[in-house]
mmCIF file of C-alpha atoms and ligand atoms in Angstrom:
data_model
loop_
_atom_site.group_PDB
_atom_site.id
_atom_site.type_symbol
_atom_site.label_atom_id
_atom_site.label_comp_id
_atom_site.label_asym_id
_atom_site.label_seq_id
_atom_site.Cartn_x
_atom_site.Cartn_y
_atom_site.Cartn_z
ATOM 1 C CA MET U 881 9.764 194.567 266.340
ATOM 2 C CA ARG U 882 7.644 197.397 267.089
ATOM 3 C CA ILE U 883 5.001 198.920 264.736
ATOM 4 C CA ILE U 884 2.766 201.571 264.201
ATOM 5 C CA ASP U 885 -0.102 201.081 261.213
ATOM 6 C CA SER U 886 -1.579 203.653 258.994
ATOM 7 C CA HIS U 887 -3.500 204.096 256.119
ATOM 8 C CA THR U 888 -3.003 206.941 253.671
ATOM 9 C CA GLU U 889 -6.362 207.376 251.592
ATOM 10 C CA GLY U 890 -6.905 203.643 252.023
ATOM 11 C CA GLU U 891 -3.444 202.347 251.496
ATOM 12 C CA PRO U 892 -1.940 200.592 254.190
ATOM 13 C CA THR U 893 1.746 201.777 255.633
ATOM 14 C CA ARG U 894 3.796 199.775 258.229
ATOM 15 C CA VAL U 895 6.557 201.909 259.980
ATOM 16 C CA ILE U 896 9.095 200.301 262.099
ATOM 17 C CA ILE U 897 9.553 202.079 265.098
ATOM 18 C CA GLY U 898 11.890 199.486 266.521
ATOM 19 C CA GLY U 899 13.719 196.099 266.414
ATOM 20 C CA GLY U 900 14.950 196.653 262.850
ATOM 21 C CA PRO U 901 18.097 195.755 261.142
ATOM 22 C CA ASP U 902 21.027 197.683 262.021
ATOM 23 C CA LEU U 903 21.869 198.614 258.745
ATOM 24 C CA GLY U 904 25.245 201.087 259.705
ATOM 25 C CA ASN U 905 26.332 204.508 258.404
ATOM 26 C CA GLY U 906 26.312 206.147 254.889
ATOM 27 C CA SER U 907 24.161 207.240 252.451
ATOM 28 C CA LEU U 908 20.515 206.140 252.388
ATOM 29 C CA ARG U 909 20.966 204.598 249.239
ATOM 30 C CA GLU U 910 24.234 202.249 250.580
ATOM 31 C CA ARG U 911 22.117 201.386 253.577
ATOM 32 C CA LEU U 912 19.085 200.141 251.607
ATOM 33 C CA LEU U 913 21.841 198.285 249.445
ATOM 34 C CA ARG U 914 22.967 196.778 252.843
ATOM 35 C CA PHE U 915 19.229 195.671 253.593
ATOM 36 C CA LYS U 916 19.015 194.186 249.957
ATOM 37 C CA GLN U 917 21.637 192.218 250.218
ATOM 38 C CA ASN U 918 21.585 191.096 254.229
ATOM 39 C CA HIS U 919 18.366 191.799 255.550
ATOM 40 C CA ASP U 920 15.535 190.904 252.636
ATOM 41 C CA HIS U 921 14.010 188.037 255.372
ATOM 42 C CA PHE U 922 13.382 191.382 257.582
ATOM 43 C CA ARG U 923 11.573 192.699 254.906
ATOM 44 C CA SER U 924 9.501 189.502 254.105
ATOM 45 C CA THR U 925 8.953 189.535 257.951
ATOM 46 C CA ALA U 926 7.435 192.455 258.322
ATOM 47 C CA ILE U 927 5.046 192.955 255.036
ATOM 48 C CA ASN U 928 4.333 189.491 253.523
ATOM 49 C CA GLU U 929 1.860 186.941 255.553
ATOM 50 C CA PRO U 930 0.812 185.829 257.700
ATOM 51 C CA ARG U 931 1.939 189.207 259.630
ATOM 52 C CA GLY U 932 1.112 191.572 256.859
ATOM 53 C CA SER U 933 -0.464 191.148 253.236
ATOM 54 C CA GLU U 934 0.425 192.401 249.561
ATOM 55 C CA ALA U 935 -1.067 195.722 249.950
ATOM 56 C CA VAL U 936 1.159 196.821 252.958
ATOM 57 C CA VAL U 937 4.078 199.414 252.256
ATOM 58 C CA GLY U 938 6.885 199.027 255.068
ATOM 59 C CA ALA U 939 8.774 202.012 255.933
ATOM 60 C CA LEU U 940 11.784 201.239 258.115
ATOM 61 C CA LEU U 941 12.586 204.597 259.877
ATOM 62 C CA CYS U 942 16.635 205.208 260.628
ATOM 63 C CA GLU U 943 19.123 207.886 261.327
ATOM 64 C CA PRO U 944 19.400 210.596 258.870
ATOM 65 C CA GLU U 945 22.356 211.274 257.056
ATOM 66 C CA ASP U 946 20.997 214.897 256.440
ATOM 67 C CA SER U 947 20.724 216.503 260.012
ATOM 68 C CA THR U 948 18.048 218.613 258.612
ATOM 69 C CA CYS U 949 15.570 215.571 258.445
ATOM 70 C CA ALA U 950 13.478 214.382 261.060
ATOM 71 C CA THR U 951 14.297 211.234 260.121
ATOM 72 C CA GLY U 952 15.377 208.625 257.523
ATOM 73 C CA VAL U 953 13.559 206.137 255.458
ATOM 74 C CA ILE U 954 13.593 203.089 253.502
ATOM 75 C CA PHE U 955 10.175 201.781 251.555
ATOM 76 C CA PHE U 956 9.697 198.328 250.754
ATOM 77 C CA ASN U 957 6.755 195.760 249.923
ATOM 78 C CA ASN U 958 5.858 192.513 249.693
ATOM 79 C CA THR U 959 8.582 191.771 246.785
ATOM 80 C CA GLY U 960 11.117 193.992 246.922
ATOM 81 C CA TYR U 961 12.230 197.935 247.702
ATOM 82 C CA LEU U 962 10.723 201.504 246.440
ATOM 83 C CA GLY U 963 12.787 204.350 246.105
ATOM 84 C CA MET U 964 10.088 206.695 247.351
ATOM 85 C CA CYS U 965 6.286 206.135 248.150
ATOM 86 C CA GLY U 966 4.291 209.074 248.472
ATOM 87 C CA HIS U 967 1.349 207.569 250.104
ATOM 88 C CA GLY U 968 3.820 206.341 252.646
ATOM 89 C CA ALA U 969 5.614 209.196 253.164
ATOM 90 C CA MET U 970 2.316 210.894 254.525
ATOM 91 C CA GLY U 971 2.249 207.627 256.497
ATOM 92 C CA VAL U 972 5.487 208.137 258.489
ATOM 93 C CA ALA U 973 4.454 211.763 258.878
ATOM 94 C CA ALA U 974 1.011 210.983 260.439
ATOM 95 C CA THR U 975 3.230 208.208 262.170
ATOM 96 C CA LEU U 976 6.088 210.899 263.822
ATOM 97 C CA ALA U 977 2.722 213.344 264.865
ATOM 98 C CA TYR U 978 1.456 210.065 266.426
ATOM 99 C CA GLN U 979 4.186 209.624 268.584
ATOM 100 C CA GLY U 980 4.536 213.285 269.248
ATOM 101 C CA ARG U 981 8.098 213.159 267.203
ATOM 102 C CA VAL U 982 7.165 215.794 265.023
ATOM 103 C CA GLY U 983 4.689 218.990 265.519
ATOM 104 C CA LEU U 984 2.456 220.619 262.826
ATOM 105 C CA GLY U 985 4.611 222.203 259.709
ATOM 106 C CA LEU U 986 7.313 221.145 257.846
ATOM 107 C CA CYS U 987 9.570 217.951 258.467
ATOM 108 C CA ARG U 988 11.909 216.825 256.409
ATOM 109 C CA LEU U 989 12.125 212.827 255.765
ATOM 110 C CA GLU U 990 15.379 211.433 253.781
ATOM 111 C CA THR U 991 14.945 209.124 251.195
ATOM 112 C CA PRO U 992 17.214 206.763 249.042
ATOM 113 C CA VAL U 993 16.136 208.949 246.065
ATOM 114 C CA GLY U 994 16.624 212.501 248.068
ATOM 115 C CA VAL U 995 15.012 214.507 250.724
ATOM 116 C CA VAL U 996 10.997 215.109 250.433
ATOM 117 C CA GLU U 997 9.406 217.287 252.773
ATOM 118 C CA ALA U 998 6.055 216.795 254.274
ATOM 119 C CA ASN U 999 3.688 219.513 255.996
ATOM 120 C CA LEU U 1000 1.436 218.510 258.378
ATOM 121 C CA LEU U 1001 -1.686 220.462 257.592
ATOM 122 C CA THR U 1002 -3.382 218.656 260.509
ATOM 123 C CA PRO U 1003 -2.071 215.555 262.532
ATOM 124 C CA ASN U 1004 -4.016 213.576 259.782
ATOM 125 C CA ARG U 1005 -3.366 215.864 256.368
ATOM 126 C CA VAL U 1006 -0.299 216.098 254.860
ATOM 127 C CA ALA U 1007 0.898 217.863 251.956
ATOM 128 C CA ILE U 1008 4.441 215.723 250.823
ATOM 129 C CA GLU U 1009 6.795 218.012 248.119
ATOM 130 C CA ASN U 1010 8.307 215.293 246.318
ATOM 131 C CA VAL U 1011 11.478 214.704 244.696
ATOM 132 C CA PRO U 1012 12.074 216.219 241.182
ATOM 133 C CA SER U 1013 9.586 214.666 238.424
ATOM 134 C CA TYR U 1014 10.101 214.305 234.847
ATOM 135 C CA ARG U 1015 8.661 212.553 231.694
ATOM 136 C CA TYR U 1016 11.411 210.598 230.023
ATOM 137 C CA ARG U 1017 10.038 209.464 227.053
ATOM 138 C CA HIS U 1018 6.323 210.534 225.078
ATOM 139 C CA GLN U 1019 3.918 208.283 223.516
ATOM 140 C CA VAL U 1020 5.769 204.791 223.114
ATOM 141 C CA SER U 1021 3.980 202.452 221.351
ATOM 142 C CA LEU U 1022 4.083 198.583 222.567
ATOM 143 C CA ASN U 1023 2.582 195.748 221.066
ATOM 144 C CA VAL U 1024 0.905 193.413 223.808
ATOM 145 C CA PRO U 1025 0.294 190.219 222.075
ATOM 146 C CA GLU U 1026 -3.057 190.132 224.419
ATOM 147 C CA LEU U 1027 -3.888 193.494 224.022
ATOM 148 C CA GLY U 1028 -2.972 195.197 221.030
ATOM 149 C CA THR U 1029 -1.097 198.343 220.542
ATOM 150 C CA ILE U 1030 -1.154 200.106 223.567
ATOM 151 C CA VAL U 1031 0.380 203.438 223.891
ATOM 152 C CA GLY U 1032 1.754 204.967 226.985
ATOM 153 C CA ASP U 1033 4.263 207.642 228.613
ATOM 154 C CA ILE U 1034 7.362 206.911 231.061
ATOM 155 C CA ALA U 1035 8.018 209.250 233.614
ATOM 156 C CA TRP U 1036 9.828 209.360 236.707
ATOM 157 C CA GLY U 1037 8.000 210.278 239.738
ATOM 158 C CA GLY U 1038 10.094 208.819 242.366
ATOM 159 C CA ASN U 1039 9.654 205.181 241.004
ATOM 160 C CA TRP U 1040 9.471 204.351 237.200
ATOM 161 C CA PHE U 1041 5.984 204.415 235.624
ATOM 162 C CA PHE U 1042 4.351 203.663 232.371
ATOM 163 C CA LEU U 1043 1.187 206.186 232.023
ATOM 164 C CA ILE U 1044 -1.734 204.718 229.770
ATOM 165 C CA GLU U 1045 -4.452 207.226 229.229
ATOM 166 C CA GLN U 1046 -6.614 204.071 227.245
ATOM 167 C CA THR U 1047 -7.839 201.653 229.777
ATOM 168 C CA PRO U 1048 -8.370 198.347 228.798
ATOM 169 C CA VAL U 1049 -11.451 198.048 231.107
ATOM 170 C CA PRO U 1050 -13.513 200.608 233.138
ATOM 171 C CA LEU U 1051 -11.698 201.640 235.992
ATOM 172 C CA THR U 1052 -14.041 200.395 238.537
ATOM 173 C CA LEU U 1053 -13.111 198.043 241.697
ATOM 174 C CA GLN U 1054 -15.101 194.535 240.096
ATOM 175 C CA ASN U 1055 -12.239 194.861 236.832
ATOM 176 C CA VAL U 1056 -9.279 194.647 239.557
ATOM 177 C CA LYS U 1057 -8.525 191.289 238.244
ATOM 178 C CA PRO U 1058 -8.562 191.957 234.242
ATOM 179 C CA LEU U 1059 -6.710 195.725 235.236
ATOM 180 C CA THR U 1060 -4.170 193.897 236.816
ATOM 181 C CA ALA U 1061 -3.696 190.879 234.646
ATOM 182 C CA ALA U 1062 -3.548 194.072 231.979
ATOM 183 C CA ALA U 1063 -0.980 195.568 233.719
ATOM 184 C CA LEU U 1064 0.970 192.595 234.421
ATOM 185 C CA GLN U 1065 1.123 191.906 230.547
ATOM 186 C CA ILE U 1066 2.202 195.152 229.828
ATOM 187 C CA ARG U 1067 4.623 195.227 232.225
ATOM 188 C CA SER U 1068 6.248 192.086 231.009
ATOM 189 C CA GLU U 1069 6.222 193.426 227.485
ATOM 190 C CA LEU U 1070 8.115 195.942 228.626
ATOM 191 C CA GLU U 1071 10.482 194.017 229.919
ATOM 192 C CA ARG U 1072 10.832 191.619 227.102
ATOM 193 C CA GLN U 1073 11.251 194.712 224.632
ATOM 194 C CA GLN U 1074 13.882 196.135 226.899
ATOM 195 C CA ILE U 1075 11.713 199.714 227.196
ATOM 196 C CA THR U 1076 13.429 201.061 230.012
ATOM 197 C CA GLY U 1077 13.263 204.393 232.430
ATOM 198 C CA ALA U 1078 16.736 206.600 232.450
ATOM 199 C CA ASP U 1079 19.746 204.730 232.393
ATOM 200 C CA GLY U 1080 18.016 201.155 231.821
ATOM 201 C CA GLU U 1081 15.847 201.625 235.414
ATOM 202 C CA GLU U 1082 12.943 199.322 235.195
ATOM 203 C CA ILE U 1083 9.788 200.629 234.857
ATOM 204 C CA ASP U 1084 7.610 198.769 237.602
ATOM 205 C CA HIS U 1085 4.764 200.568 238.101
ATOM 206 C CA ILE U 1086 1.921 200.381 235.255
ATOM 207 C CA GLU U 1087 -0.481 203.133 235.521
ATOM 208 C CA PHE U 1088 -4.139 203.342 234.144
ATOM 209 C CA PHE U 1089 -6.127 206.361 233.416
ATOM 210 C CA GLY U 1090 -9.902 207.030 232.811
ATOM 211 C CA PRO U 1091 -12.607 209.659 233.587
ATOM 212 C CA ALA U 1092 -13.101 210.566 237.693
ATOM 213 C CA GLU U 1093 -16.639 209.214 239.099
ATOM 214 C CA SER U 1094 -16.839 212.571 241.262
ATOM 215 C CA SER U 1095 -17.612 215.726 239.662
ATOM 216 C CA ASN U 1096 -14.670 217.843 240.719
ATOM 217 C CA ALA U 1097 -11.637 214.987 240.089
ATOM 218 C CA ASN U 1098 -10.011 215.473 237.061
ATOM 219 C CA SER U 1099 -9.295 211.586 236.622
ATOM 220 C CA ARG U 1100 -9.325 208.291 237.925
ATOM 221 C CA ASN U 1101 -6.312 205.825 238.501
ATOM 222 C CA PHE U 1102 -5.266 202.503 238.681
ATOM 223 C CA VAL U 1103 -2.008 201.985 239.738
ATOM 224 C CA TYR U 1104 -0.392 198.359 239.605
ATOM 225 C CA CYS U 1105 2.629 198.369 241.746
ATOM 226 C CA PRO U 1106 5.761 195.940 241.600
ATOM 227 C CA GLY U 1107 4.791 192.643 243.512
ATOM 228 C CA GLY U 1108 0.859 192.460 242.390
ATOM 229 C CA ALA U 1109 -0.730 194.344 244.179
ATOM 230 C CA TYR U 1110 -2.531 197.847 243.264
ATOM 231 C CA ASP U 1111 -2.600 200.829 244.712
ATOM 232 C CA ARG U 1112 -5.658 201.769 247.092
ATOM 233 C CA SER U 1113 -4.893 205.656 247.014
ATOM 234 C CA PRO U 1114 -4.102 207.277 244.101
ATOM 235 C CA CYS U 1115 -0.189 206.836 244.278
ATOM 236 C CA GLY U 1116 1.836 209.790 245.352
ATOM 237 C CA THR U 1117 4.702 209.085 243.156
ATOM 238 C CA GLY U 1118 1.921 207.676 240.049
ATOM 239 C CA THR U 1119 0.239 211.270 240.553
ATOM 240 C CA SER U 1120 3.726 212.892 240.452
ATOM 241 C CA ALA U 1121 4.409 211.339 237.220
ATOM 242 C CA LYS U 1122 0.921 212.168 236.041
ATOM 243 C CA LEU U 1123 1.599 216.091 236.359
ATOM 244 C CA ALA U 1124 5.091 215.554 234.817
ATOM 245 C CA CYS U 1125 3.541 214.319 231.760
ATOM 246 C CA LEU U 1126 0.299 216.648 232.219
ATOM 247 C CA ALA U 1127 2.696 219.547 232.649
ATOM 248 C CA ALA U 1128 5.305 218.689 229.431
ATOM 249 C CA ASP U 1129 2.500 218.708 227.426
ATOM 250 C CA GLY U 1130 0.984 222.050 228.706
ATOM 251 C CA LYS U 1131 -2.219 220.808 230.252
ATOM 252 C CA LEU U 1132 -1.530 222.351 233.646
ATOM 253 C CA MET U 1133 0.366 225.195 234.772
ATOM 254 C CA PRO U 1134 2.448 225.752 238.086
ATOM 255 C CA GLY U 1135 0.241 226.092 240.770
ATOM 256 C CA GLU U 1136 -2.992 225.102 239.411
ATOM 257 C CA SER U 1137 -4.711 221.903 241.111
ATOM 258 C CA TRP U 1138 -4.922 218.422 239.668
ATOM 259 C CA ILE U 1139 -7.211 216.171 241.723
ATOM 260 C CA GLN U 1140 -6.602 212.221 241.594
ATOM 261 C CA GLU U 1141 -8.956 209.695 242.047
ATOM 262 C CA SER U 1142 -8.061 206.124 243.094
ATOM 263 C CA ILE U 1143 -9.810 203.234 242.032
ATOM 264 C CA ILE U 1144 -11.511 203.024 245.464
ATOM 265 C CA GLY U 1145 -12.511 206.597 245.175
ATOM 266 C CA SER U 1146 -10.333 208.148 247.534
ATOM 267 C CA ARG U 1147 -8.057 211.467 246.390
ATOM 268 C CA PHE U 1148 -5.049 213.334 246.619
ATOM 269 C CA VAL U 1149 -4.811 216.896 245.469
ATOM 270 C CA ALA U 1150 -1.818 217.519 243.437
ATOM 271 C CA THR U 1151 0.126 221.004 242.199
ATOM 272 C CA TYR U 1152 3.669 221.976 240.998
ATOM 273 C CA HIS U 1153 6.180 224.323 240.810
ATOM 274 C CA VAL U 1154 9.054 223.923 238.208
ATOM 275 C CA GLY U 1155 12.562 223.315 239.979
ATOM 276 C CA SER U 1156 16.056 224.630 239.179
ATOM 277 C CA ASN U 1157 16.727 222.072 236.419
ATOM 278 C CA GLY U 1158 13.296 222.306 234.730
ATOM 279 C CA GLU U 1159 11.846 219.045 236.256
ATOM 280 C CA ILE U 1160 8.990 219.966 238.145
ATOM 281 C CA ILE U 1161 8.705 219.641 242.028
ATOM 282 C CA PRO U 1162 5.235 217.882 242.814
ATOM 283 C CA THR U 1163 3.297 219.003 246.448
ATOM 284 C CA ILE U 1164 0.656 215.937 246.733
ATOM 285 C CA THR U 1165 -2.047 216.093 249.766
ATOM 286 C CA GLY U 1166 -4.071 213.497 251.372
ATOM 287 C CA ASN U 1167 -5.212 212.419 254.488
ATOM 288 C CA ALA U 1168 -3.572 209.513 256.866
ATOM 289 C CA PHE U 1169 -4.782 207.877 259.520
ATOM 290 C CA ILE U 1170 -3.038 205.568 262.444
ATOM 291 C CA CYS U 1171 -4.953 202.481 262.329
ATOM 292 C CA GLY U 1172 -2.500 200.078 264.791
ATOM 293 C CA GLU U 1173 0.316 199.744 267.226
ATOM 294 C CA GLY U 1174 1.883 196.748 268.615
ATOM 295 C CA ILE U 1175 4.719 194.572 268.475
ATOM 296 C CA LEU U 1176 5.463 191.687 265.632
ATOM 297 C CA ILE U 1177 6.174 188.634 267.374
ATOM 298 C CA LEU U 1178 8.388 185.831 265.770
ATOM 299 C CA GLN U 1179 8.408 182.341 267.778
ATOM 300 C CA ARG U 1180 11.458 180.105 267.331
ATOM 301 C CA ASP U 1181 9.917 177.443 265.866
ATOM 302 C CA ASP U 1182 7.509 179.257 263.407
ATOM 303 C CA PRO U 1183 8.233 177.637 260.432
ATOM 304 C CA PHE U 1184 6.558 181.092 258.707
ATOM 305 C CA ARG U 1185 8.595 183.405 261.147
ATOM 306 C CA ASN U 1186 10.124 184.896 257.923
ATOM 307 C CA GLY U 1187 6.640 185.234 256.006
ATOM 308 C CA ILE U 1188 5.469 183.655 253.111
ATOM 309 C CA SER U 1189 6.234 185.080 249.723
ATOM 310 C CA LEU U 1190 3.136 184.735 247.693
ATOM 311 C CA ALA U 1191 3.958 187.067 245.016
ATOM 312 C CA GLY U 1192 4.296 187.573 241.508
ATOM 313 C CA PRO U 1193 7.398 189.488 239.830
ATOM 314 C CA ALA U 1194 9.527 191.922 241.792
HETATM 315 O O1 LIG N 948 2.039 206.437 247.119
HETATM 316 O O2 LIG N 948 3.905 206.552 245.704
HETATM 317 C C1 LIG N 948 3.087 206.022 246.173
HETATM 318 C C2 LIG N 948 3.233 204.618 246.303
HETATM 319 C C3 LIG N 948 4.243 203.225 245.749
HETATM 320 C C4 LIG N 948 3.511 202.257 245.536
HETATM 321 C C5 LIG N 948 2.976 202.179 246.739
HETATM 322 N N1 LIG N 948 2.019 203.612 246.770
#
């Protein structure tokens, strides 16, 4: 398996550029289903320890169905699959540029939840125009035994998010453990109370917000990802979901910038315009750097050739 590793504002992406499973033809949604059903061991091999870690998001490149796209891409992590991944899309665009497959300017990426457009402003600075994003439910009250009443919005930004303004502890790296524990309790309670996104879709990302540390950022976040890792970047789909809420509340106008800071202090700059169906179309800009290139080797007698699954809930 041939890979190129990058990180986007601290969050790693592993792009599989060769040796991936043959998923056949059809829509990216159909191919994602085949990936899940028949080749899930490949996901675990590429991402889990000892070859990867819980923080890494994988990106399998495949032939796009839409010929205007530079590539199709399916994102996955230590426990499952992601509809879209903002930091990962920036990592894919920077990887294609590093390989010389695309130049500066626009390139389109086909994902299972729609086409996203990447604009390579430099070989490392990428603006992603994400899929249409929207707030689904406002101020949902959730009683969490360990935390009391938590109020959050449910929004789609390419993945489903529960966005909470009131953080249980300050958003510092020292508090990653209690933040992760609180996010997991909230996620379990959403599941137990059958609170979902549209069409019964599971809400698998939990996002806390607090004041930014740097004076020119608007907010700092902590994003809990399915599989138990936290996003080192401000999370592209999470920032899209945040913009959808700000737009719905009339707190951010089309074209205005929102600077979202992550728990490690890295940043995305985000803006939006309004799409034809009233949803917002977010553009999220950040930096992605190539940090490795290589071959993953799977020896026949290796008991961990398909990775070690250490993760919590999918
Ligand atoms: O940037 O959208 C994102 C993302 C999702 C999970 C990890 N990163």
